[in-house]
GROMACS .gro file of C-alpha atoms in nm:
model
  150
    1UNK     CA    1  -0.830  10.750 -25.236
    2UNK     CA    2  -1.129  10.956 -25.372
    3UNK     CA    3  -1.214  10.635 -25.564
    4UNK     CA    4  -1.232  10.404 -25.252
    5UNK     CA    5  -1.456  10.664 -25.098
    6UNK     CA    6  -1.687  10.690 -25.403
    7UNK     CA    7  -1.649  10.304 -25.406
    8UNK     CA    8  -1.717  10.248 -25.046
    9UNK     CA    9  -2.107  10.463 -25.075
   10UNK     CA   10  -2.166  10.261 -25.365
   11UNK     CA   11  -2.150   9.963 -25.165
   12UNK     CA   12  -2.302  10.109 -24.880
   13UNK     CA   13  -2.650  10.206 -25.108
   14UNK     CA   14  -2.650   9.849 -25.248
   15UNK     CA   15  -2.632   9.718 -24.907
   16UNK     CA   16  -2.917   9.926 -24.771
   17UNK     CA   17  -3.141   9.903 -25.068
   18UNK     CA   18  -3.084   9.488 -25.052
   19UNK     CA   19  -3.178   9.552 -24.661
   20UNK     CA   20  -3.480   9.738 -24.689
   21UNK     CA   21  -3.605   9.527 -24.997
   22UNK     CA   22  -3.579   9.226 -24.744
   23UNK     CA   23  -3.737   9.432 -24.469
   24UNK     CA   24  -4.043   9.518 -24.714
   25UNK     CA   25  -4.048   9.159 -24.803
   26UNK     CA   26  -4.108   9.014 -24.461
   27UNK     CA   27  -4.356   9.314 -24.323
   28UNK     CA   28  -4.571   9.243 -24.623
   29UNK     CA   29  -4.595   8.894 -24.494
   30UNK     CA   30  -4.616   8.915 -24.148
   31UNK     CA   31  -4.703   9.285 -24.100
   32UNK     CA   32  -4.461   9.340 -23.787
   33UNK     CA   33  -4.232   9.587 -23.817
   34UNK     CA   34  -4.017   9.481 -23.532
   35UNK     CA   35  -4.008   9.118 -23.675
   36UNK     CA   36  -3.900   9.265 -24.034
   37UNK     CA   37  -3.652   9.475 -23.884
   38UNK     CA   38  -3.483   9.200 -23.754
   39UNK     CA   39  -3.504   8.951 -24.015
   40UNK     CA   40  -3.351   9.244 -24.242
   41UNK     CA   41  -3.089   9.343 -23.958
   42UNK     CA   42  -3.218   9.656 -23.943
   43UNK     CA   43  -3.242   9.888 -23.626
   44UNK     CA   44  -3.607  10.029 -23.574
   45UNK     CA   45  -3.463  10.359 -23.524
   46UNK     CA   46  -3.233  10.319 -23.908
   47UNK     CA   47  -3.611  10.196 -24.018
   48UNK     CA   48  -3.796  10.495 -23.937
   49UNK     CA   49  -3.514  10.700 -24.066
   50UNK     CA   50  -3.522  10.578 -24.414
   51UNK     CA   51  -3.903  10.611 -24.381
   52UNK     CA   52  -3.926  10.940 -24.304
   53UNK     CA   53  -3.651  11.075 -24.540
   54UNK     CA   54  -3.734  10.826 -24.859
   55UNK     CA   55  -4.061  10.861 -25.038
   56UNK     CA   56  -4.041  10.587 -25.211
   57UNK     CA   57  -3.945  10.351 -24.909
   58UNK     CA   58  -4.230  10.473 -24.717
   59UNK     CA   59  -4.471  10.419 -24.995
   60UNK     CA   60  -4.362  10.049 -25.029
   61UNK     CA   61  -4.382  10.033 -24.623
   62UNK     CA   62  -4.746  10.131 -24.650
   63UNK     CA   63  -4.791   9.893 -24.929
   64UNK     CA   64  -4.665   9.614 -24.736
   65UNK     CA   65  -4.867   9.692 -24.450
   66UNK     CA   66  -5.207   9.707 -24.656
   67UNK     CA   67  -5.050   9.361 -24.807
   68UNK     CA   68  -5.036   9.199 -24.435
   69UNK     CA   69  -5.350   9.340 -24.349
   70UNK     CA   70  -5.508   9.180 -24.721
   71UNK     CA   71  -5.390   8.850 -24.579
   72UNK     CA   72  -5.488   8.877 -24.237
   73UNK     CA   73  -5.890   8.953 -24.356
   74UNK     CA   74  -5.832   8.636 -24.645
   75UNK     CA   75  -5.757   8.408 -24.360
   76UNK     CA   76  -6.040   8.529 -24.152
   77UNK     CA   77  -6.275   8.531 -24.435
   78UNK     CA   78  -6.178   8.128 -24.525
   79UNK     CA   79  -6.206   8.075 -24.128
   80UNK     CA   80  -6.514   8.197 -24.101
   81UNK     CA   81  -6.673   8.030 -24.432
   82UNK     CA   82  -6.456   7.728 -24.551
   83UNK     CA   83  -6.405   7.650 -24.150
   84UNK     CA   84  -6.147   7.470 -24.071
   85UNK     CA   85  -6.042   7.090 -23.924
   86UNK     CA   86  -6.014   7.077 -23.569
   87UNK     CA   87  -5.898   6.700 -23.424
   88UNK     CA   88  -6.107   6.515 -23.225
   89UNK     CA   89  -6.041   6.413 -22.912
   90UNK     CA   90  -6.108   6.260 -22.607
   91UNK     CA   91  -5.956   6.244 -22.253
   92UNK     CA   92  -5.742   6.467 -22.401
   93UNK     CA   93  -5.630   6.244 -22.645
   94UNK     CA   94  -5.685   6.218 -23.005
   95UNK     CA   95  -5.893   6.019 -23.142
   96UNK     CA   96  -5.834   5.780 -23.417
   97UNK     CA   97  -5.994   5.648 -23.661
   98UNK     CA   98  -5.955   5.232 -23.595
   99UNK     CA   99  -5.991   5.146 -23.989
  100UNK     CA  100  -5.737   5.392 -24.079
  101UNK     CA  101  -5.533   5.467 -23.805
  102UNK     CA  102  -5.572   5.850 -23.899
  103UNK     CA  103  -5.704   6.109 -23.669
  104UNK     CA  104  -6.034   6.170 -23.683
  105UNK     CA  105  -6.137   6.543 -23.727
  106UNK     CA  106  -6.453   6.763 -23.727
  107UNK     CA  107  -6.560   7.103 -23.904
  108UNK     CA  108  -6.511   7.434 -23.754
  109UNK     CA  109  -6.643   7.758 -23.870
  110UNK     CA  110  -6.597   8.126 -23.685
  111UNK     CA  111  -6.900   8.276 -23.634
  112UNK     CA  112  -6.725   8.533 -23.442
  113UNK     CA  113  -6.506   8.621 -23.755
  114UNK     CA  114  -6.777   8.600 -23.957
  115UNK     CA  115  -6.968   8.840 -23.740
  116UNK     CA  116  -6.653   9.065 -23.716
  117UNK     CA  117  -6.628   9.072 -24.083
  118UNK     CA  118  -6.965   9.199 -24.164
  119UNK     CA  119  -6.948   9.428 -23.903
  120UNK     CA  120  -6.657   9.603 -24.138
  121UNK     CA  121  -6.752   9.554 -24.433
  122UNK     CA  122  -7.151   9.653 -24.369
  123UNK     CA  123  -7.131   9.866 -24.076
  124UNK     CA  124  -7.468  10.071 -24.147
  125UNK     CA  125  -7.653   9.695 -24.131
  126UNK     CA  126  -7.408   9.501 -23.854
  127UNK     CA  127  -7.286   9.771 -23.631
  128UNK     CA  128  -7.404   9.724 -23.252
  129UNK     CA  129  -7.743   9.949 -23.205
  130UNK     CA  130  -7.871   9.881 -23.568
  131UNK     CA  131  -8.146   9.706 -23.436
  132UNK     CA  132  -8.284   9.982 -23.234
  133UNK     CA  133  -8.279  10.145 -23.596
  134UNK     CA  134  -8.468   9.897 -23.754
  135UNK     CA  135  -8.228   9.681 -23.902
  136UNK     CA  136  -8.155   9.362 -23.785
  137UNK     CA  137  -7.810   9.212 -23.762
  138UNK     CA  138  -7.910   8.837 -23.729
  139UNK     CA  139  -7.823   8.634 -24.010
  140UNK     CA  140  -7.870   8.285 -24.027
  141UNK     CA  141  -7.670   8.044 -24.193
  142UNK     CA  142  -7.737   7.670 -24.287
  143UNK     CA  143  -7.436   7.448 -24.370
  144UNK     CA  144  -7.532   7.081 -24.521
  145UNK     CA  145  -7.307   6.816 -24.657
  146UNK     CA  146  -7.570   6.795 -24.985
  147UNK     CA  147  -7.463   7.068 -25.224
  148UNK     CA  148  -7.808   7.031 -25.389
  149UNK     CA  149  -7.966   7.159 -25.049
  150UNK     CA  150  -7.793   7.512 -25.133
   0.00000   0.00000   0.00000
């Protein structure tokens, strides 16, 4: 009987470390602890329990966290400077290409991300009110199809 019971916690630890290792998982990729929780089926309450009682879970939490976050500023960052395809359309239709048959599509690029993402990573420069200090915040960028024109 004392084995079953020694037998039965084993399992128990395996099954919560296999949990939280597939809770970590999915908050490192979509940063939402709720989400995690119940892709893990995990209780948020069980969740904040093993965070505040294991060190080491609630370092990896963290972790994943600044991971999300990593991913979040990547995506804005390519946004904002590779742009992205947007469809063209018209009547509220897309338009086609009548060679190809494939949908035609334009450039986009985020200047508000891109604004957004200078304003955190050079605050003293792109922070509202650093004009009246001097210190512009305009920036002006040229995209061209010509490489060479770079």
């Amino acid at each position: 009987m004392v084995e079953d019971v020694f037998g039965k916690c084993s399992l128990r630890r395996e099954q919560s470390w296999e949990r939280k290792k597939k809770f970590l998982e999915h908050l490192s990729a979509s940063g939402n602890i709720s989400e995690a929780g119940r892709v893990a089926d995990v209780r948020r309450s069980t969740l904040y329990l093993w965070k505040d009682t294991d060190k080491e879970f609630s370092s990896q939490w963290e972790e994943a966290l600044e991971e999300a976050a990593d991913a979040l500023e990547a995506e804005a960052r390519r946004r904002a400077i590779e742009g992205y395809d947007e469809p063209v359309t018209y009547a509220g239709r897309v338009v086609c290409d009548p060679d190809t048959g494939n949908p035609l599509v334009r450039k986009r690029y985020s200047d508000g991300l891109m604004a957004f993402l200078l304003r955190a990573h050079r605050p003293a420069r792109f922070r509202p009110g650093a004009e009246a200090e001097g210190r512009s915040g305009m920036i002006s960028i040229s995209i061209s199809r010509d490489d060479s024109a770079l």
